[in-house]
XYZ file of C-alpha atoms in Angstrom:
596
model
C 51.136 18.762 178.640
C 53.985 17.962 181.056
C 54.864 20.655 183.419
C 58.620 22.236 182.832
C 61.208 22.759 184.932
C 63.945 25.279 184.054
C 67.268 26.294 185.876
C 70.662 26.865 185.497
C 72.625 25.081 187.863
C 76.106 24.819 188.720
C 76.547 21.705 190.592
C 79.719 19.209 191.813
C 82.791 19.753 190.533
C 81.359 16.022 188.953
C 78.808 18.077 186.373
C 78.230 20.988 185.609
C 74.501 21.023 183.973
C 73.968 24.787 181.552
C 70.219 25.824 180.674
C 69.298 22.838 182.000
C 65.750 21.476 181.665
C 63.059 18.715 183.012
C 60.049 17.753 182.426
C 58.804 14.899 185.491
C 56.485 12.339 184.431
C 52.301 14.971 185.816
C 49.322 13.486 184.163
C 47.517 16.187 181.389
C 45.084 17.639 184.312
C 48.009 18.024 187.562
C 48.829 21.779 187.205
C 49.032 22.554 183.567
C 51.269 23.844 181.655
C 52.261 26.739 184.545
C 55.572 26.965 184.587
C 57.754 26.380 188.020
C 61.258 27.890 188.735
C 62.971 25.554 191.170
C 65.498 27.067 193.788
C 69.127 26.158 191.342
C 70.575 23.452 193.944
C 68.024 20.828 192.892
C 67.984 21.466 189.154
C 67.314 17.836 188.800
C 63.895 17.678 191.515
C 62.331 14.043 190.951
C 59.260 13.159 191.857
C 58.930 10.079 192.764
C 56.876 6.794 194.958
C 58.163 4.458 197.075
C 56.614 1.332 196.304
C 57.783 -2.728 197.708
C 61.409 -0.547 198.825
C 62.118 0.212 194.376
C 61.630 4.043 193.820
C 57.924 3.766 190.563
C 57.685 7.242 188.782
C 54.231 8.430 188.478
C 53.042 9.436 185.706
C 49.308 10.798 187.712
C 49.936 12.397 191.168
C 47.951 15.477 192.577
C 50.752 17.309 193.614
C 54.852 16.475 193.615
C 56.696 14.631 196.099
C 59.925 15.820 197.378
C 62.976 14.262 196.556
C 62.973 10.519 198.100
C 66.173 8.764 200.268
C 68.214 5.913 199.150
C 65.194 2.914 198.716
C 66.752 0.352 200.937
C 66.487 -3.748 200.252
C 66.763 -7.001 201.812
C 69.596 -6.966 204.343
C 70.475 -3.183 203.165
C 70.736 -3.055 199.927
C 69.595 -1.440 197.165
C 67.860 -1.998 194.108
C 70.663 -0.934 191.523
C 69.501 2.094 189.825
C 70.183 -0.166 186.445
C 65.937 -1.379 187.345
C 64.422 1.052 188.198
C 61.742 4.442 186.010
C 63.342 7.275 185.096
C 61.991 10.196 187.357
C 61.425 12.852 184.648
C 59.564 12.944 181.417
C 62.611 13.936 180.174
C 65.826 15.921 181.336
C 68.691 18.234 179.200
C 72.254 19.697 179.839
C 75.348 19.446 178.824
C 77.424 16.862 181.768
C 81.749 17.846 182.650
C 84.548 15.314 180.893
C 86.679 13.677 182.448
C 89.283 13.204 179.920
C 89.765 14.415 176.881
C 87.538 13.958 174.124
C 89.237 13.257 170.527
C 88.890 15.736 168.143
C 87.645 13.584 165.254
C 84.336 13.176 167.496
C 81.925 15.549 166.754
C 77.997 14.200 166.449
C 75.748 11.951 168.329
C 74.859 9.225 170.133
C 71.284 7.746 170.685
C 69.953 4.900 173.048
C 66.922 3.350 172.964
C 65.565 1.237 175.769
C 63.032 0.906 178.302
C 63.364 3.069 181.560
C 59.939 3.689 182.781
C 58.381 -0.286 184.026
C 55.041 0.880 185.336
C 51.759 2.897 184.986
C 49.668 4.261 187.919
C 49.986 0.807 190.535
C 50.616 -0.904 187.704
C 54.908 -2.817 188.342
C 55.502 -4.301 184.990
C 57.013 -7.498 185.268
C 59.580 -7.232 182.798
C 63.199 -6.023 181.077
C 61.160 -5.577 178.164
C 57.984 -4.224 179.090
C 59.624 -0.252 179.899
C 58.084 2.379 177.806
C 60.816 3.873 175.396
C 63.564 6.217 177.161
C 66.198 7.588 173.955
C 69.066 9.753 175.658
C 71.203 11.126 173.683
C 75.418 12.470 173.652
C 76.053 14.940 171.159
C 79.508 16.036 171.047
C 80.910 19.003 169.636
C 83.882 20.287 170.002
C 84.705 18.216 172.587
C 82.013 18.621 174.654
C 79.134 16.118 175.245
C 74.869 17.974 175.340
C 73.053 15.159 177.330
C 70.032 14.519 176.816
C 66.587 11.779 177.536
C 62.536 11.950 176.260
C 60.798 9.174 176.810
C 58.869 8.311 173.438
C 55.586 9.553 172.255
C 54.021 6.218 170.919
C 50.906 5.536 171.077
C 50.789 2.938 173.775
C 52.567 5.286 176.093
C 50.065 7.962 175.053
C 47.248 6.220 175.900
C 48.500 4.746 179.559
C 48.934 8.600 180.841
C 46.018 9.477 179.876
C 43.360 6.500 181.565
C 46.985 5.836 183.325
C 47.107 2.291 183.274
C 47.813 -0.662 180.401
C 46.487 -0.322 177.166
C 47.783 -2.333 174.950
C 50.519 -6.168 174.730
C 53.128 -5.132 175.917
C 56.197 -7.847 175.686
C 54.979 -9.168 179.095
C 51.867 -7.957 179.701
C 48.053 -7.426 178.949
C 45.893 -4.628 179.645
C 42.858 -5.645 182.369
C 40.350 -5.037 180.069
C 41.537 -8.780 178.715
C 41.917 -10.418 181.470
C 38.552 -9.887 183.424
C 36.022 -10.224 180.029
C 34.474 -13.073 180.621
C 32.125 -12.842 178.158
C 31.751 -16.292 175.686
C 32.891 -14.292 172.934
C 35.214 -12.242 174.019
C 38.163 -14.051 173.110
C 37.048 -14.291 169.178
C 37.236 -10.779 168.660
C 41.181 -10.543 170.754
C 41.900 -12.993 168.748
C 41.036 -10.614 165.975
C 42.475 -7.461 167.804
C 45.195 -9.037 167.667
C 46.360 -10.518 163.920
C 45.056 -6.745 163.155
C 47.607 -5.510 164.937
C 45.586 -3.496 167.315
C 45.598 -5.117 170.243
C 50.222 -5.777 169.557
C 52.407 -1.944 171.243
C 54.403 0.069 169.115
C 56.499 0.500 171.873
C 59.063 0.951 170.011
C 61.836 0.388 173.070
C 64.097 -2.362 171.992
C 66.369 0.086 168.565
C 67.069 3.220 167.027
C 69.259 3.684 163.726
C 69.644 6.225 160.729
C 68.315 5.825 157.459
C 70.757 6.468 154.821
C 68.660 9.219 154.099
C 69.530 10.831 157.535
C 66.029 10.246 158.534
C 64.903 8.952 162.774
C 64.112 5.866 163.316
C 62.568 3.944 166.370
C 61.721 0.310 165.941
C 60.758 -2.305 168.253
C 59.202 -5.835 166.706
C 55.711 -5.380 165.457
C 55.828 -3.420 162.420
C 53.617 -0.451 164.326
C 55.940 0.410 166.390
C 58.911 2.163 163.626
C 58.442 5.852 165.164
C 61.102 8.225 163.865
C 61.946 10.786 166.231
C 64.159 14.267 165.298
C 67.987 13.148 167.138
C 68.720 16.583 168.521
C 65.392 17.357 170.402
C 64.748 13.437 170.450
C 61.077 14.561 170.187
C 59.117 12.239 168.518
C 57.636 13.606 164.140
C 55.016 10.855 163.929
C 54.790 7.150 162.729
C 57.444 5.667 159.827
C 54.127 5.175 157.632
C 55.062 2.114 155.549
C 54.431 2.745 151.696
C 54.037 -1.698 151.197
C 51.132 -3.657 151.174
C 52.870 -5.683 154.430
C 52.145 -3.797 157.660
C 48.940 -6.748 157.945
C 52.080 -9.083 158.973
C 52.437 -7.405 162.185
C 55.544 -8.603 163.418
C 59.454 -7.657 162.489
C 62.779 -8.225 162.910
C 63.860 -5.693 165.345
C 67.735 -5.124 163.861
C 66.958 -4.124 160.408
C 70.885 -3.615 158.567
C 70.971 -0.008 157.664
C 74.161 0.761 154.913
C 74.278 4.134 153.004
C 72.273 2.833 150.634
C 69.409 0.271 152.239
C 67.357 -1.019 154.219
C 66.792 -4.914 155.414
C 65.173 -7.040 157.115
C 62.846 -10.199 157.922
C 59.175 -10.443 158.317
C 58.178 -13.684 160.423
C 54.386 -15.251 158.944
C 52.524 -16.344 161.592
C 50.175 -17.885 159.350
C 52.155 -19.661 156.674
C 54.579 -20.194 158.690
C 58.518 -18.151 156.396
C 59.807 -15.183 156.703
C 59.585 -12.581 154.094
C 63.384 -11.021 153.139
C 62.253 -7.773 152.021
C 64.270 -4.523 150.982
C 64.529 -0.801 150.926
C 65.818 2.202 148.779
C 67.335 4.964 151.186
C 64.793 7.832 150.712
C 61.651 5.470 150.111
C 59.253 3.967 152.478
C 59.257 1.321 149.790
C 59.752 -2.462 150.878
C 59.630 -4.413 148.538
C 59.869 -8.458 148.763
C 63.770 -10.156 147.817
C 62.272 -13.951 148.510
C 60.321 -15.444 150.656
C 61.507 -18.652 152.856
C 59.237 -22.021 154.158
C 60.296 -22.628 157.513
C 61.395 -26.795 157.601
C 60.006 -27.691 160.630
C 56.871 -28.617 161.834
C 56.328 -25.666 164.055
C 52.688 -24.250 163.662
C 54.932 -21.089 164.136
C 58.744 -19.752 162.730
C 61.178 -19.535 164.376
C 62.144 -16.438 166.579
C 64.389 -13.685 164.659
C 64.474 -10.787 166.623
C 67.967 -10.675 164.295
C 69.427 -12.079 161.216
C 72.986 -10.501 158.954
C 74.420 -10.161 156.155
C 76.800 -10.972 153.714
C 78.058 -8.799 150.384
C 75.882 -11.364 148.297
C 74.343 -13.353 150.878
C 70.961 -12.752 153.495
C 71.795 -15.305 156.388
C 67.848 -15.943 157.920
C 67.675 -18.568 161.224
C 65.493 -20.525 161.671
C 65.555 -21.633 165.762
C 63.886 -24.198 167.639
C 61.840 -21.337 170.002
C 58.932 -20.398 168.265
C 55.538 -17.802 168.528
C 53.290 -19.385 169.696
C 49.720 -17.397 168.741
C 49.014 -20.373 171.961
C 50.998 -18.069 174.301
C 50.138 -15.064 172.319
C 46.479 -15.350 173.409
C 47.282 -15.301 176.997
C 46.480 -13.369 178.859
C 48.950 -14.269 181.631
C 52.608 -15.321 180.849
C 54.266 -18.915 180.827
C 58.520 -18.901 181.269
C 58.653 -18.777 177.478
C 55.880 -15.802 177.287
C 55.372 -14.859 173.347
C 56.898 -18.887 172.191
C 56.792 -22.479 172.617
C 60.507 -24.490 172.504
C 59.679 -27.024 170.384
C 64.230 -28.528 169.853
C 61.949 -31.877 168.530
C 61.634 -29.438 164.712
C 64.815 -29.287 164.705
C 66.798 -25.429 164.603
C 67.890 -24.391 161.049
C 70.440 -21.628 159.026
C 68.638 -20.395 155.654
C 71.418 -18.210 153.173
C 69.386 -16.510 150.472
C 71.199 -14.055 147.552
C 70.197 -10.340 147.614
C 70.428 -10.901 143.320
C 67.806 -13.794 142.833
C 65.806 -13.565 146.118
C 66.772 -18.115 145.520
C 67.229 -19.714 148.948
C 70.815 -21.671 148.040
C 71.257 -23.214 151.532
C 69.192 -24.700 153.657
C 71.306 -26.289 157.129
C 70.851 -28.335 159.833
C 72.078 -27.885 162.425
C 72.751 -28.272 166.577
C 69.465 -26.426 168.692
C 70.665 -22.799 169.467
C 69.390 -19.308 171.126
C 70.272 -16.625 170.919
C 68.744 -12.170 170.056
C 72.657 -11.023 169.042
C 74.203 -12.328 166.021
C 76.897 -10.458 164.860
C 78.763 -10.796 161.299
C 78.997 -13.028 158.995
C 81.172 -12.963 155.278
C 81.712 -15.822 153.126
C 84.967 -17.736 152.552
C 86.577 -18.999 149.319
C 87.622 -22.328 149.482
C 88.806 -22.800 146.083
C 90.644 -19.515 145.062
C 88.169 -18.888 142.033
C 86.571 -16.447 143.562
C 82.587 -17.763 144.730
C 82.333 -18.792 148.158
C 82.275 -21.842 149.059
C 81.053 -21.577 152.754
C 79.001 -18.742 155.128
C 80.838 -17.916 158.304
C 78.296 -16.209 160.650
C 78.671 -15.419 164.332
C 76.102 -14.691 167.161
C 76.110 -14.697 170.590
C 74.197 -17.770 171.503
C 73.070 -18.904 174.781
C 73.502 -22.417 175.070
C 70.934 -23.236 174.118
C 68.917 -22.518 177.298
C 65.986 -20.530 177.457
C 65.921 -19.513 180.877
C 67.716 -16.152 180.213
C 63.938 -14.444 178.687
C 62.888 -15.655 181.400
C 65.914 -14.668 183.934
C 65.514 -10.629 182.856
C 62.071 -10.975 184.391
C 62.072 -7.670 186.809
C 61.593 -8.936 190.580
C 64.841 -11.752 189.319
C 67.458 -8.017 188.924
C 66.294 -6.719 191.396
C 66.578 -9.241 193.642
C 69.651 -10.598 192.633
C 72.181 -8.503 192.500
C 75.413 -10.913 193.107
C 73.983 -13.679 192.880
C 75.466 -16.178 190.703
C 72.150 -17.019 188.367
C 73.347 -15.676 185.067
C 72.664 -18.248 182.144
C 75.260 -19.679 180.397
C 75.867 -17.974 176.696
C 78.802 -18.311 174.579
C 80.254 -16.702 171.265
C 78.682 -19.245 168.219
C 80.048 -19.725 164.554
C 77.358 -21.196 162.251
C 79.934 -22.834 158.966
C 77.376 -23.206 155.873
C 77.957 -25.201 153.527
C 76.617 -23.631 149.528
C 77.644 -27.006 148.406
C 74.713 -28.473 148.701
C 74.873 -31.085 152.859
C 72.269 -31.092 154.695
C 74.159 -30.109 157.652
C 75.632 -26.446 159.294
C 78.529 -26.873 162.358
C 77.791 -24.628 165.350
C 80.985 -24.240 167.237
C 82.581 -22.785 170.429
C 84.310 -19.340 169.282
C 86.066 -18.098 172.129
C 86.882 -20.868 175.678
C 83.163 -19.861 177.818
C 85.581 -19.856 181.158
C 87.882 -17.315 179.718
C 84.633 -14.332 178.796
C 82.799 -14.937 182.710
C 80.416 -17.465 180.502
C 78.250 -14.303 179.025
C 78.297 -12.840 175.604
C 75.961 -10.318 173.838
C 75.597 -6.722 173.115
C 77.945 -6.518 170.750
C 78.419 -4.135 168.541
C 81.334 -4.475 164.977
C 83.408 -1.690 163.355
C 80.349 -0.683 160.953
C 83.009 -0.858 158.053
C 83.208 -4.024 157.813
C 79.647 -5.831 158.299
C 79.464 -8.553 156.012
C 82.388 -8.738 155.509
C 85.418 -10.329 157.168
C 86.655 -8.305 160.644
C 88.799 -8.595 163.790
C 87.287 -6.707 166.243
C 84.232 -7.235 169.004
C 82.894 -5.057 171.338
C 80.280 -7.332 173.991
C 79.481 -7.244 177.118
C 80.126 -9.475 178.840
C 80.387 -11.241 182.293
C 81.990 -11.143 185.523
C 80.632 -13.950 187.999
C 79.488 -13.857 190.168
C 76.567 -11.528 188.155
C 72.599 -11.550 187.568
C 73.103 -10.117 184.577
C 76.071 -8.866 181.840
C 78.714 -6.353 183.605
C 81.495 -6.013 181.375
C 82.004 -4.616 178.339
C 84.857 -6.852 176.133
C 87.174 -6.659 173.513
C 87.888 -9.809 172.065
C 90.300 -9.528 168.983
C 90.362 -12.984 166.473
C 91.987 -13.519 163.264
C 89.019 -13.910 160.997
C 90.593 -17.371 159.235
C 90.878 -19.143 162.255
C 88.197 -21.399 163.877
C 88.370 -20.122 167.202
C 88.717 -16.630 169.267
C 91.811 -16.033 172.055
C 90.796 -15.035 175.134
C 92.746 -14.517 177.479
C 92.777 -12.450 181.497
C 94.967 -11.200 183.942
C 94.380 -13.454 186.976
C 95.307 -11.227 189.678
C 93.198 -8.048 188.492
C 89.699 -8.055 190.747
C 86.859 -10.592 188.640
C 84.821 -7.742 188.328
C 83.090 -5.610 185.708
C 85.569 -5.730 184.486
C 86.408 -4.068 180.437
C 89.002 -5.619 178.550
C 91.118 -5.904 174.755
C 92.535 -9.463 174.711
C 95.274 -10.095 171.397
C 94.775 -12.884 169.752
C 98.910 -12.470 168.912
C 100.453 -10.983 171.559
C 98.277 -12.488 173.633
C 97.601 -8.938 176.235
C 94.782 -8.560 178.049
C 94.324 -4.646 179.375
C 91.108 -4.196 180.745
C 89.209 -1.149 182.616
C 86.458 -2.330 185.594
C 84.779 -0.763 188.434
C 82.951 -2.513 190.819
C 78.990 -2.543 191.370
C 78.558 -1.218 187.255
C 76.157 -2.643 184.545
C 77.478 -1.662 181.143
C 74.976 -0.670 178.317
C 75.636 -1.990 174.012
C 79.790 -0.890 173.459
C 78.587 1.273 171.158
C 81.524 1.115 168.378
C 82.455 4.590 166.535
C 85.128 4.062 163.414
C 87.262 7.933 163.080
C 87.220 9.174 159.725
C 89.916 8.461 157.003
C 91.117 5.121 159.711
C 92.536 2.620 158.244
C 92.976 0.380 160.818
C 89.797 -1.310 162.027
C 89.518 -0.270 165.728
C 90.302 2.627 164.915
C 87.898 4.422 167.292
C 86.675 4.515 170.548
C 83.773 2.796 171.919
C 80.812 4.787 173.680
C 78.298 3.083 176.358
C 76.482 4.246 179.276
C 76.838 2.873 183.081
C 74.855 2.363 185.267
C 75.626 2.228 189.212
C 75.651 0.847 192.268
C 75.047 4.200 194.255
C 72.627 5.598 191.869
C 74.707 7.487 189.628
C 75.039 6.604 185.854
C 78.137 8.109 183.506
C 78.777 7.553 179.904
C 82.626 6.663 179.357
C 84.712 6.546 176.154
C 87.194 4.016 175.511
C 90.242 3.761 172.831
C 88.823 0.972 170.399
C 92.137 -0.591 169.702
C 94.194 -0.147 173.722
C 90.816 -0.685 174.928
C 91.972 2.232 177.562
C 89.619 4.435 179.537
C 89.880 8.010 177.296
C 86.360 10.361 179.670
C 83.756 9.710 180.710
C 80.977 12.240 181.815
C 78.369 11.502 184.423
C 74.612 12.342 185.059
C 73.947 14.230 186.983
C 71.431 11.592 187.882
C 70.516 8.207 187.504
C 69.593 5.665 184.424
C 67.887 2.549 184.030
C 70.144 0.037 181.360
C 69.591 0.530 177.683
C 69.822 -1.940 174.751
C 71.123 -0.186 171.179
C 72.360 2.278 169.605
C 73.396 3.967 166.556
C 75.330 6.591 165.396
C 75.399 10.468 163.331
C 77.468 12.562 162.293
C 77.364 15.801 162.224
C 76.685 17.680 159.392
């Protein structure tokens, strides 16, 4: 057991910790189950080792190190806390709120993401390699109770036990695979890879609430589907699927979940294509609704991190960025990691009927690269109630694969403040349902207006698969090496384009903004040096307007701190914030669990 440190303390006027509980990152053998009481003035002692100017969490250590000084890097610039590992395995406490939380906001916001990027003396190389760290914001009667905890995946537990990497992560391969000189080891590794044995279950990408209330963390390996207790953040165990589909190893990291069902895609690496599957709420059994064959001549299906649905259809992307078995087997990664860029094979969008599993459209479109779809809906141009076109919006990186390699940790840590983030846009697909061979991909927002970047998107979940007007996302204020702003874009869904404007005399740093297409107004929230995570929209119960609710984000500060911020979903003005007593790294995706 990791050691527990329990204390009560009064911090500065910025925050109060009550009944604070911290678990530091010790090995099982370091100090056993001993309970240690600390002095009140040090309620959140961090144990760390400084290596190459970056504070690293210590999992195996004979004794705790003192609280580290603020680390310095070249040019007296500190590494941003967004890219540093959490320094304790878990923490919980109450945060002091500045401002006023709406009385209707009662429930729990969970955020998942990588939070520990080293094991033993080994530093991970990519943002997506880090071990899953859950963060909780529990809203109760105007108060916020916060916590974080590392997910107890098999990959993380094995790393703690052996003090080394034991499973394949996004860019990492265990040393035992790299140094094995046995000529037959390659065959064995192929078997372990295609059986899923060597793949990680490090569910560090998203967290969802199923229709029956169970909460699951996810990544792109099917074994990385792990149930957690949303109140304690403790790991319950693997989500055991009651079907025969797990032999396909991988899945979309972003299933689409409603109160009644879950939809997801399962790529097929052997017979390139995608299975579209559905699982009813309360069930563990996925049913195959239909299968899409890849249209390209490539050996692998396109990467499918996310997808979209409408009321009646599933939108399946087939990107030129394709899974590569050759690169999957590499001990050292290429700049494209597990993928290959195959624009010569074409780019496609497929549309499948939810009811019948029939592929009703399969169109070629311009090359594209996207992590995240925003939403999709059906248009009826003839007025007879039958869909004629599918509109699907996504955060599109201008068919530029460099974004993957720009997420290397050494790049993120060393290039803060430099204008090296590749361009991106809000892309809109128009997919005709009349048998046409080609679809369109349009730039929905003038890229210069939002800093030539847009990702980590959120909408009002009640408008899933329907015409919608508001998008909340992470934008970029140049110069930057990573999205450093939160933006609300307002648009009329019947029109092709978005409209976006800015106040030119405002500081062009870290700005949350609202844009209204009718009045052409801009409302900004901005603070220099911040890196916010996904803005998550929570609708007000009983609301009649799409943007009636709050936006929640957790922000990592340049000065080493972090805080949660709430913005009004309509005015996009700050409602409240609550500061953590330590710095949290950047996180990925979240979910909302309303109070019973």
